[in-house]
Amino acid sequence: MENLARTPRHAARVVIVSPAGSVFLFRENNVEVGIHWLPPGGGIDPGESPEECVRRELREETGWTDLDPGRLLCTWEHDFTHQGIPVRQHEHIYVTTGPHREPVLEEPGIHWQWLSPQRLAALGEPLWPPRLPDLLANAPAEPVHLGLLA
């Protein structure tokens, strides 16, 4: 059993759902985490609220400046290594609606895709956060805390 001291890290992400129900996600493949799908977002800067982080990250990662974070869907925690540092990341996951469109900016090496609910449910690769298809299909009235997940 691994017993590492983990640095707390906070992050915020936004799940964008098109009017037709497709979900905008990035597919990342890196040496620290491996292949996984996740919504736009990232680490919260000092003095920044989760909502401000979502707006900044969305602008940096897609060039979109016209979307609000929407409502808080869930929170969750997970352990991983970020830039060589073992962290326990606490994430705020928001959900909003937005037009089905391509990013204005594209980060090199990051693949994005609009996924239908059926494709999302049958993805077969790790999702951040886990249970995302279920949370979107059965939207809870209040934010759900998923806890610490592997």
Backbone as JSON, one array per atom type, in Angstrom:
{
  "sequence": "MENLARTPRHAARVVIVSPAGSVFLFRENNVEVGIHWLPPGGGIDPGESPEECVRRELREETGWTDLDPGRLLCTWEHDFTHQGIPVRQHEHIYVTTGPHREPVLEEPGIHWQWLSPQRLAALGEPLWPPRLPDLLANAPAEPVHLGLLA",
  "N": [[0.84, -1.18, 0.0], [0.56, 2.17, -0.85], [2.0, 4.93, 0.74], [1.98, 7.96, 0.6], [2.76, 11.37, 1.23], [0.5, 13.79, 0.4], [0.03, 16.7, -1.5], [-2.42, 19.14, -1.06], [-4.62, 20.13, -3.66], [-6.67, 22.27, -5.53], [-9.24, 22.33, -7.95], [-11.26, 23.29, -10.8], [-13.84, 22.54, -13.09], [-15.8, 22.58, -16.15], [-18.6, 21.1, -17.5], [-19.81, 21.08, -20.65], [-22.83, 21.1, -22.28], [-24.44, 20.53, -25.27], [-27.32, 21.91, -27.07], [-28.47, 19.65, -28.26], [-27.7, 17.65, -26.59], [-25.11, 16.6, -26.64], [-21.82, 16.26, -25.23], [-19.02, 18.23, -24.45], [-15.72, 17.33, -24.33], [-12.26, 16.85, -23.37], [-9.67, 14.67, -24.5], [-7.08, 13.32, -22.93], [-3.7, 12.19, -22.86], [-1.22, 11.4, -20.94], [2.01, 10.95, -19.32], [1.78, 10.96, -16.55], [-0.9, 10.45, -15.82], [-2.13, 8.9, -17.77], [-4.4, 7.77, -20.35], [-7.35, 9.62, -20.41], [-10.59, 11.15, -20.2], [-11.88, 14.43, -19.89], [-13.6, 17.38, -18.71], [-13.18, 20.85, -19.78], [-10.99, 22.83, -17.8], [-9.12, 23.32, -14.73], [-6.44, 23.82, -12.36], [-7.13, 25.84, -9.51], [-6.23, 29.14, -9.09], [-4.38, 31.02, -6.56], [-6.49, 33.01, -4.53], [-8.56, 32.96, -6.32], [-11.9, 32.19, -7.22], [-13.78, 29.08, -7.57], [-15.6, 29.43, -9.72], [-14.5, 31.61, -11.1], [-12.13, 30.43, -11.88], [-13.08, 28.47, -13.68], [-14.06, 30.1, -15.77], [-11.65, 31.38, -16.58], [-10.01, 29.15, -17.29], [-11.58, 28.01, -19.33], [-11.47, 30.04, -21.24], [-8.68, 30.02, -21.73], [-8.26, 27.4, -22.67], [-10.06, 26.96, -24.76], [-10.76, 29.35, -25.97], [-13.26, 30.37, -25.72], [-15.42, 32.79, -24.43], [-17.94, 33.32, -23.69], [-19.48, 31.71, -22.05], [-21.0, 30.81, -18.97], [-20.21, 29.34, -15.76], [-22.45, 27.86, -14.88], [-24.49, 25.56, -13.01], [-23.36, 23.94, -9.97], [-22.5, 20.67, -10.32], [-21.21, 18.43, -9.16], [-18.77, 17.41, -6.68], [-15.51, 16.06, -6.24], [-12.76, 13.98, -5.19], [-9.42, 13.04, -5.94], [-6.39, 11.16, -6.16], [-3.29, 11.83, -7.64], [-0.31, 12.3, -9.63], [0.91, 15.42, -10.18], [2.75, 17.25, -12.29], [5.04, 16.01, -11.28], [4.58, 16.04, -8.54], [3.02, 14.47, -5.85], [-0.41, 14.72, -5.45], [-3.54, 15.44, -3.81], [-6.35, 16.0, -5.3], [-9.05, 18.2, -5.16], [-12.0, 18.6, -6.8], [-14.29, 20.85, -8.29], [-17.11, 20.44, -10.17], [-18.86, 21.87, -12.68], [-21.87, 22.4, -14.61], [-23.08, 23.41, -17.74], [-24.96, 24.84, -20.48], [-24.21, 25.09, -23.95], [-23.37, 26.23, -27.28], [-22.96, 23.85, -29.96], [-19.92, 23.69, -31.14], [-16.64, 24.35, -32.56], [-13.53, 24.72, -30.74], [-12.05, 27.99, -30.4], [-9.4, 28.35, -29.88], [-6.81, 25.91, -29.8], [-5.19, 23.62, -27.79], [-1.98, 22.28, -28.22], [-1.57, 18.79, -28.75], [-3.8, 18.01, -27.3], [-6.76, 16.38, -27.64], [-10.06, 17.06, -28.58], [-13.6, 16.51, -28.34], [-17.05, 16.34, -29.22], [-19.32, 14.45, -27.56], [-21.96, 12.18, -27.87], [-24.68, 11.35, -25.62], [-24.95, 8.54, -25.6], [-22.5, 7.64, -26.66], [-20.8, 8.68, -24.72], [-21.59, 7.2, -22.46], [-20.71, 4.68, -23.22], [-17.98, 4.8, -23.4], [-15.55, 3.53, -22.41], [-13.04, 4.32, -21.55], [-11.2, 5.97, -18.93], [-13.02, 8.5, -17.13], [-13.09, 11.84, -16.01], [-15.12, 13.7, -14.05], [-15.56, 10.42, -12.55], [-18.56, 8.53, -13.14], [-19.85, 10.46, -14.63], [-21.61, 10.18, -16.97], [-23.94, 9.08, -15.74], [-24.55, 11.08, -13.86], [-25.24, 13.18, -15.55], [-27.4, 12.1, -16.96], [-29.24, 11.6, -14.97], [-29.81, 14.04, -13.53], [-28.96, 15.41, -10.48], [-30.84, 17.21, -7.95], [-29.45, 18.72, -6.12], [-25.95, 19.52, -5.63], [-23.69, 16.74, -5.82], [-21.48, 15.02, -3.67], [-18.91, 13.09, -4.53], [-16.83, 11.97, -3.17], [-13.63, 10.5, -2.28], [-12.11, 9.09, -4.97], [-10.68, 6.46, -6.85]],
  "CA": [[0.0, 0.0, 0.0], [1.33, 3.39, -1.02], [1.76, 5.89, 1.81], [2.62, 9.2, 0.19], [2.18, 12.64, 1.67], [-0.07, 14.41, -0.78], [-0.21, 18.13, -1.44], [-3.78, 19.47, -1.49], [-4.75, 20.95, -4.86], [-8.08, 22.51, -5.86], [-9.46, 22.55, -9.37], [-12.65, 23.47, -11.21], [-14.07, 22.18, -14.49], [-17.17, 22.8, -16.59], [-19.15, 20.19, -18.5], [-20.65, 21.85, -21.58], [-23.8, 20.24, -22.95], [-25.06, 21.21, -26.4], [-28.78, 21.77, -27.07], [-28.85, 18.29, -28.66], [-27.31, 16.71, -25.54], [-23.72, 16.18, -26.72], [-20.96, 16.78, -24.17], [-17.69, 18.63, -24.92], [-14.66, 16.84, -23.45], [-10.9, 16.66, -23.88], [-9.06, 13.36, -24.27], [-5.66, 13.53, -22.66], [-2.86, 11.02, -22.67], [0.08, 11.85, -20.46], [2.75, 9.95, -18.56], [1.4, 10.97, -15.14], [-2.26, 9.99, -15.59], [-2.56, 7.99, -18.81], [-5.53, 8.23, -21.15], [-8.58, 9.93, -19.69], [-11.45, 12.21, -20.75], [-12.24, 15.38, -18.85], [-14.1, 18.67, -19.19], [-12.24, 21.96, -19.65], [-10.78, 23.35, -16.46], [-7.8, 23.08, -14.18], [-6.13, 24.27, -11.02], [-7.61, 27.14, -9.04], [-5.14, 30.02, -8.68], [-4.6, 31.68, -5.27], [-7.42, 34.13, -4.54], [-9.54, 32.76, -7.38], [-13.02, 31.31, -6.86], [-13.96, 28.02, -8.57], [-16.29, 29.97, -10.9], [-13.51, 32.41, -11.85], [-11.21, 29.46, -12.48], [-13.75, 27.88, -14.84], [-14.07, 31.1, -16.85], [-10.27, 31.55, -17.06], [-9.57, 27.93, -17.97], [-12.34, 27.87, -20.57], [-10.89, 31.0, -22.18], [-7.33, 29.58, -22.07], [-8.25, 26.11, -23.35], [-10.92, 26.92, -25.96], [-10.98, 30.68, -26.53], [-14.65, 30.77, -25.49], [-15.58, 33.75, -23.33], [-19.37, 33.63, -23.58], [-20.18, 30.71, -21.25], [-20.9, 30.88, -17.52], [-20.02, 28.0, -15.2], [-23.68, 27.12, -14.66], [-24.68, 25.08, -11.64], [-22.43, 22.94, -9.47], [-23.03, 19.32, -10.5], [-20.64, 17.53, -8.16], [-17.38, 17.56, -6.27], [-14.88, 14.76, -6.01], [-11.34, 14.04, -4.9], [-8.63, 11.93, -6.45], [-4.95, 11.27, -6.0], [-2.46, 11.59, -8.81], [0.93, 13.07, -9.63], [0.8, 16.59, -11.04], [4.07, 17.85, -12.52], [6.01, 15.35, -10.4], [4.21, 16.2, -7.13], [1.81, 13.73, -5.48], [-1.45, 15.63, -4.98], [-4.93, 15.02, -3.64], [-7.07, 17.1, -5.95], [-10.49, 18.38, -4.89], [-12.53, 19.25, -7.99], [-15.66, 21.35, -8.43], [-17.55, 20.19, -11.53], [-20.05, 22.64, -13.04], [-22.5, 22.0, -15.87], [-23.75, 24.52, -18.42], [-25.28, 24.57, -21.87], [-23.49, 25.93, -24.89], [-23.53, 25.8, -28.67], [-22.1, 22.8, -30.52], [-18.97, 24.41, -31.99], [-15.23, 24.04, -32.36], [-12.81, 25.73, -29.97], [-11.35, 29.05, -31.12], [-8.01, 27.98, -29.64], [-6.62, 24.49, -29.54], [-3.91, 23.33, -27.17], [-1.28, 21.19, -28.91], [-1.55, 17.49, -28.1], [-5.05, 17.69, -26.61], [-7.84, 16.06, -28.57], [-11.38, 17.37, -28.05], [-14.69, 15.9, -29.1], [-18.42, 16.39, -28.73], [-19.75, 13.06, -27.42], [-23.38, 11.97, -27.6], [-24.87, 10.63, -24.34], [-24.71, 7.11, -25.81], [-21.05, 7.47, -26.8], [-20.22, 8.97, -23.41], [-21.89, 6.06, -21.58], [-20.01, 3.49, -23.69], [-16.64, 5.27, -23.73], [-14.55, 2.5, -22.18], [-11.81, 4.92, -21.06], [-11.51, 6.71, -17.7], [-13.64, 9.82, -17.19], [-13.01, 12.73, -14.84], [-15.23, 12.79, -12.91], [-16.26, 9.16, -12.78], [-20.03, 8.61, -13.03], [-20.38, 11.61, -15.36], [-22.82, 9.88, -17.76], [-25.08, 8.91, -14.85], [-24.9, 12.38, -13.27], [-25.9, 13.98, -16.57], [-28.67, 11.47, -17.33], [-30.14, 11.68, -13.81], [-29.31, 15.26, -12.89], [-29.42, 15.6, -9.12], [-31.34, 18.56, -7.64], [-28.39, 19.37, -5.36], [-24.64, 18.96, -5.97], [-23.35, 15.47, -5.19], [-20.07, 14.85, -3.35], [-18.58, 11.71, -4.86], [-15.82, 11.48, -2.25], [-12.31, 10.16, -2.8], [-12.24, 7.99, -5.92], [-9.42, 6.04, -7.5]],
  "C": [[0.89, 1.24, 0.0], [0.97, 4.38, 0.09], [2.52, 7.17, 1.5], [1.94, 10.4, 0.84], [1.71, 13.35, 0.41], [-0.32, 15.89, -0.53], [-1.65, 18.4, -1.87], [-3.75, 20.39, -2.72], [-6.24, 21.08, -5.15], [-8.19, 22.84, -7.33], [-10.95, 22.74, -9.63], [-12.76, 23.19, -12.7], [-15.53, 22.47, -14.84], [-17.52, 21.81, -17.7], [-20.09, 21.02, -19.36], [-21.53, 20.87, -22.34], [-24.46, 21.06, -24.05], [-26.58, 21.08, -26.31], [-29.25, 20.37, -27.46], [-28.41, 17.23, -27.65], [-25.89, 16.19, -25.62], [-22.89, 16.9, -25.66], [-19.57, 17.04, -24.74], [-16.65, 18.18, -23.89], [-13.32, 16.82, -24.17], [-10.48, 15.23, -23.6], [-7.57, 13.6, -24.11], [-4.96, 12.2, -22.5], [-1.51, 11.54, -22.22], [0.7, 10.81, -19.55], [2.31, 9.88, -17.11], [0.05, 10.31, -14.89], [-2.68, 8.9, -16.57], [-3.72, 8.59, -19.58], [-6.73, 8.47, -20.24], [-9.29, 11.08, -20.4], [-11.86, 13.13, -19.62], [-12.77, 16.66, -19.46], [-13.03, 19.75, -19.07], [-12.17, 22.43, -18.2], [-9.37, 23.04, -15.99], [-7.68, 23.66, -12.79], [-6.63, 25.67, -10.72], [-6.4, 27.94, -8.55], [-5.44, 30.63, -7.32], [-5.51, 32.9, -5.41], [-8.53, 34.03, -5.56], [-10.66, 31.86, -6.88], [-13.1, 30.18, -7.9], [-14.62, 28.53, -9.85], [-15.34, 30.81, -11.76], [-12.5, 31.5, -12.55], [-11.81, 28.85, -13.74], [-13.72, 28.85, -16.02], [-12.67, 31.27, -17.45], [-9.81, 30.34, -17.86], [-10.29, 27.73, -19.29], [-11.79, 28.81, -21.64], [-9.52, 30.52, -22.65], [-7.34, 28.33, -22.94], [-9.07, 26.07, -24.63], [-11.04, 28.25, -26.67], [-12.39, 31.18, -26.32], [-14.73, 31.68, -24.28], [-17.05, 34.02, -23.03], [-20.17, 32.61, -22.76], [-19.96, 30.95, -19.76], [-20.76, 29.46, -16.97], [-21.31, 27.2, -15.04], [-23.77, 26.65, -13.22], [-23.64, 24.03, -11.27], [-23.09, 21.57, -9.56], [-22.53, 18.39, -9.4], [-19.25, 18.02, -7.74], [-16.82, 16.16, -6.12], [-13.4, 14.99, -5.74], [-10.66, 12.83, -5.51], [-7.16, 12.22, -6.26], [-4.27, 11.02, -7.33], [-1.2, 12.41, -8.67], [0.78, 14.19, -10.64], [2.16, 17.26, -11.11], [5.09, 17.33, -11.5], [5.68, 15.41, -8.92], [2.96, 15.37, -6.84], [0.78, 14.69, -4.88], [-2.74, 14.86, -4.68], [-5.74, 16.2, -4.14], [-8.55, 17.06, -5.61], [-11.04, 19.18, -6.07], [-13.99, 19.65, -7.82], [-16.03, 21.15, -9.9], [-18.87, 20.92, -11.76], [-20.62, 22.09, -14.34], [-23.25, 23.21, -16.44], [-24.12, 24.07, -19.83], [-24.52, 25.54, -22.76], [-23.66, 25.4, -26.3], [-22.53, 24.72, -29.06], [-21.18, 23.47, -31.53], [-17.55, 23.95, -31.69], [-14.59, 25.1, -31.48], [-12.18, 26.77, -30.89], [-9.85, 28.79, -31.03], [-7.93, 26.49, -29.46], [-5.25, 24.28, -28.95], [-3.27, 22.16, -27.91], [-1.33, 19.9, -28.08], [-2.81, 17.12, -27.34], [-6.15, 17.54, -27.65], [-9.16, 16.38, -27.9], [-12.43, 16.71, -28.91], [-16.02, 16.19, -28.41], [-18.91, 14.95, -28.71], [-21.24, 13.0, -27.13], [-23.52, 11.27, -26.24], [-24.59, 9.14, -24.48], [-23.21, 6.81, -25.91], [-20.35, 7.69, -25.46], [-20.41, 7.77, -22.47], [-21.09, 4.82, -21.95], [-18.53, 3.76, -23.97], [-15.55, 4.22, -23.53], [-13.17, 3.03, -21.78], [-12.17, 5.76, -19.84], [-12.05, 8.11, -17.97], [-13.35, 10.56, -15.89], [-14.18, 13.67, -14.93], [-15.87, 11.46, -13.32], [-17.76, 9.38, -12.57], [-20.63, 9.78, -13.8], [-21.6, 11.27, -16.2], [-24.07, 9.74, -16.9], [-25.53, 10.24, -14.25], [-25.62, 13.27, -14.28], [-27.28, 13.42, -16.93], [-29.71, 11.61, -16.22], [-29.73, 12.86, -12.96], [-29.86, 15.43, -11.47], [-29.87, 17.04, -8.87], [-30.27, 19.37, -6.91], [-27.04, 18.76, -5.78], [-24.35, 17.69, -5.17], [-21.86, 15.48, -4.87], [-19.75, 13.38, -3.55], [-17.52, 11.11, -3.94], [-14.48, 11.27, -2.94], [-12.44, 8.93, -3.68], [-10.89, 7.7, -6.57], [-9.5, 6.26, -8.99]]
}
